[in-house]
């Protein structure tokens, strides 16, 4: 009886501790996400101190706004379809085939995903823009066309499909499909009736993630779309910073928020199906060397796709940064220009690194506490709801968040407009979801009986975490920190509003250089983008070295 009472007491203490852990993440998101977004939206929907809900109908009635909504939706759908068509063969190759250099190629494929969108846009500008490789060879320019945007989106999201679908495909037992073949089914029929139903949740989850990223695309469209094409995110930026029409920007923010909320709800449903519907095996036993001409041809096709779609834009970016003799563009980064930069552009490297380190510490603290609190699957409705809310910063307009920081955090005790911490706080909002999604599967895999046994023996919740959970999730924690660092390093939408002129980050510096005419500015943008690409690639290689199959794919 005493033992049962002790177990109940231990579980009650554990539940109370988990709710206590949520206090910091809840406060963080309330103050630095919900409050700034609500403040900017409320200001936009008010006029003369009174609410004007009819403004929503007025904005939606504008033909240019309807055009933006239509373009945002259909380009996201087409980008998603193209990404699936090109990346699903790659998912099969990485899941089922074993070949030399596979781990290195896996890291190469993932590099575009962690690159800032500004770098992606710059790389494709060097490939398809004025004076780009295609322009020099054949006189073909694709910038300011929808094709440049679509290809850049496929470039950016290729790894999402390869990692999400390929990670599950590698764990599916191939003997199930082999059994269907032995019973007389053709290879195509066995795949269609056995493997495809098992993969459907992963494919749906990957498709929804790609759609989310392309629906909220900003940096790529801003650089490649020119004045012709505008997504909701780009239009929010234009209405806020160029036209100063907060009312229209607020309505567009609400529309994007509702759309993203629906996408995330559908994404959460598919992920739950994926987690509970399958019996998986060790992925190390499912990959084999290619057999037959078909598999060798498929491997060759995937390698060509990776070369042309992923490596070529990055190679052209590097080549353009070296066009000036004697590393002229890189040396120019060390000089003050007396223009939009109050400091030499090269100082953006140090600024970005210091901001990213601070943002990583914040993201790991907030995301780690949230992941620990969300560990139990039988958590209450509030906890499950907060789990979904943690993903909203990935979809809500970063432009709105950044401008909201300037509007809302301007009075004591939260007058942070002149503080350096403002940039890391905005970057950490994007990093927290990656920390949670990386750590949560590993924490849930820890045998709860270990925690309960330690609690029954009198260990405090902190000691249980330190001596039971931490040794098992240390590697996942390092990977989460690496992802938070990479995404913080490349954050652009919010940082462009709050980075001070004397402390620009790398993405902001690249965008400013691209916005100025002249070959020198263009070359410096290429050089800075190359530096940023190298830093992100190094961080990714470290992640790949730490990655284990148990820690998840993202």
PDB file of N, CA and C in Angstrom, residues 26 220 235 246 265 268 282 342 364 525:
ATOM      1  N   UNK A  26       6.040  28.978 -22.171  1.00  0.00           N
ATOM      2  CA  UNK A  26       4.776  29.713 -22.333  1.00  0.00           C
ATOM      3  C   UNK A  26       5.024  31.211 -22.217  1.00  0.00           C
ATOM      4  N   UNK A 220      13.558  33.954 -51.174  1.00  0.00           N
ATOM      5  CA  UNK A 220      13.687  33.470 -52.554  1.00  0.00           C
ATOM      6  C   UNK A 220      12.860  34.334 -53.500  1.00  0.00           C
ATOM      7  N   UNK A 235       4.450  40.449 -49.843  1.00  0.00           N
ATOM      8  CA  UNK A 235       3.498  41.554 -49.875  1.00  0.00           C
ATOM      9  C   UNK A 235       3.345  42.191 -48.495  1.00  0.00           C
ATOM     10  N   UNK A 246      -0.250  49.582 -42.728  1.00  0.00           N
ATOM     11  CA  UNK A 246      -0.338  48.543 -41.706  1.00  0.00           C
ATOM     12  C   UNK A 246      -1.675  47.827 -41.744  1.00  0.00           C
ATOM     13  N   UNK A 265      -2.288  21.830 -38.518  1.00  0.00           N
ATOM     14  CA  UNK A 265      -3.222  20.850 -37.964  1.00  0.00           C
ATOM     15  C   UNK A 265      -3.236  19.586 -38.818  1.00  0.00           C
ATOM     16  N   UNK A 268       0.074  17.736 -38.217  1.00  0.00           N
ATOM     17  CA  UNK A 268       0.095  17.000 -36.946  1.00  0.00           C
ATOM     18  C   UNK A 268      -0.692  15.703 -37.062  1.00  0.00           C
ATOM     19  N   UNK A 282      15.387  -2.211 -38.131  1.00  0.00           N
ATOM     20  CA  UNK A 282      16.656  -1.499 -38.137  1.00  0.00           C
ATOM     21  C   UNK A 282      17.014  -1.113 -39.573  1.00  0.00           C
ATOM     22  N   UNK A 342      27.584  51.136 -42.188  1.00  0.00           N
ATOM     23  CA  UNK A 342      28.355  52.002 -41.304  1.00  0.00           C
ATOM     24  C   UNK A 342      29.644  51.331 -40.866  1.00  0.00           C
ATOM     25  N   UNK A 364      17.734  26.439 -27.121  1.00  0.00           N
ATOM     26  CA  UNK A 364      17.954  25.166 -26.438  1.00  0.00           C
ATOM     27  C   UNK A 364      17.309  25.187 -25.052  1.00  0.00           C
ATOM     28  N   UNK A 525      28.097  40.599 -52.620  1.00  0.00           N
ATOM     29  CA  UNK A 525      26.965  39.784 -52.182  1.00  0.00           C
ATOM     30  C   UNK A 525      27.257  38.309 -52.408  1.00  0.00           C
TER      31      UNK A 525
END
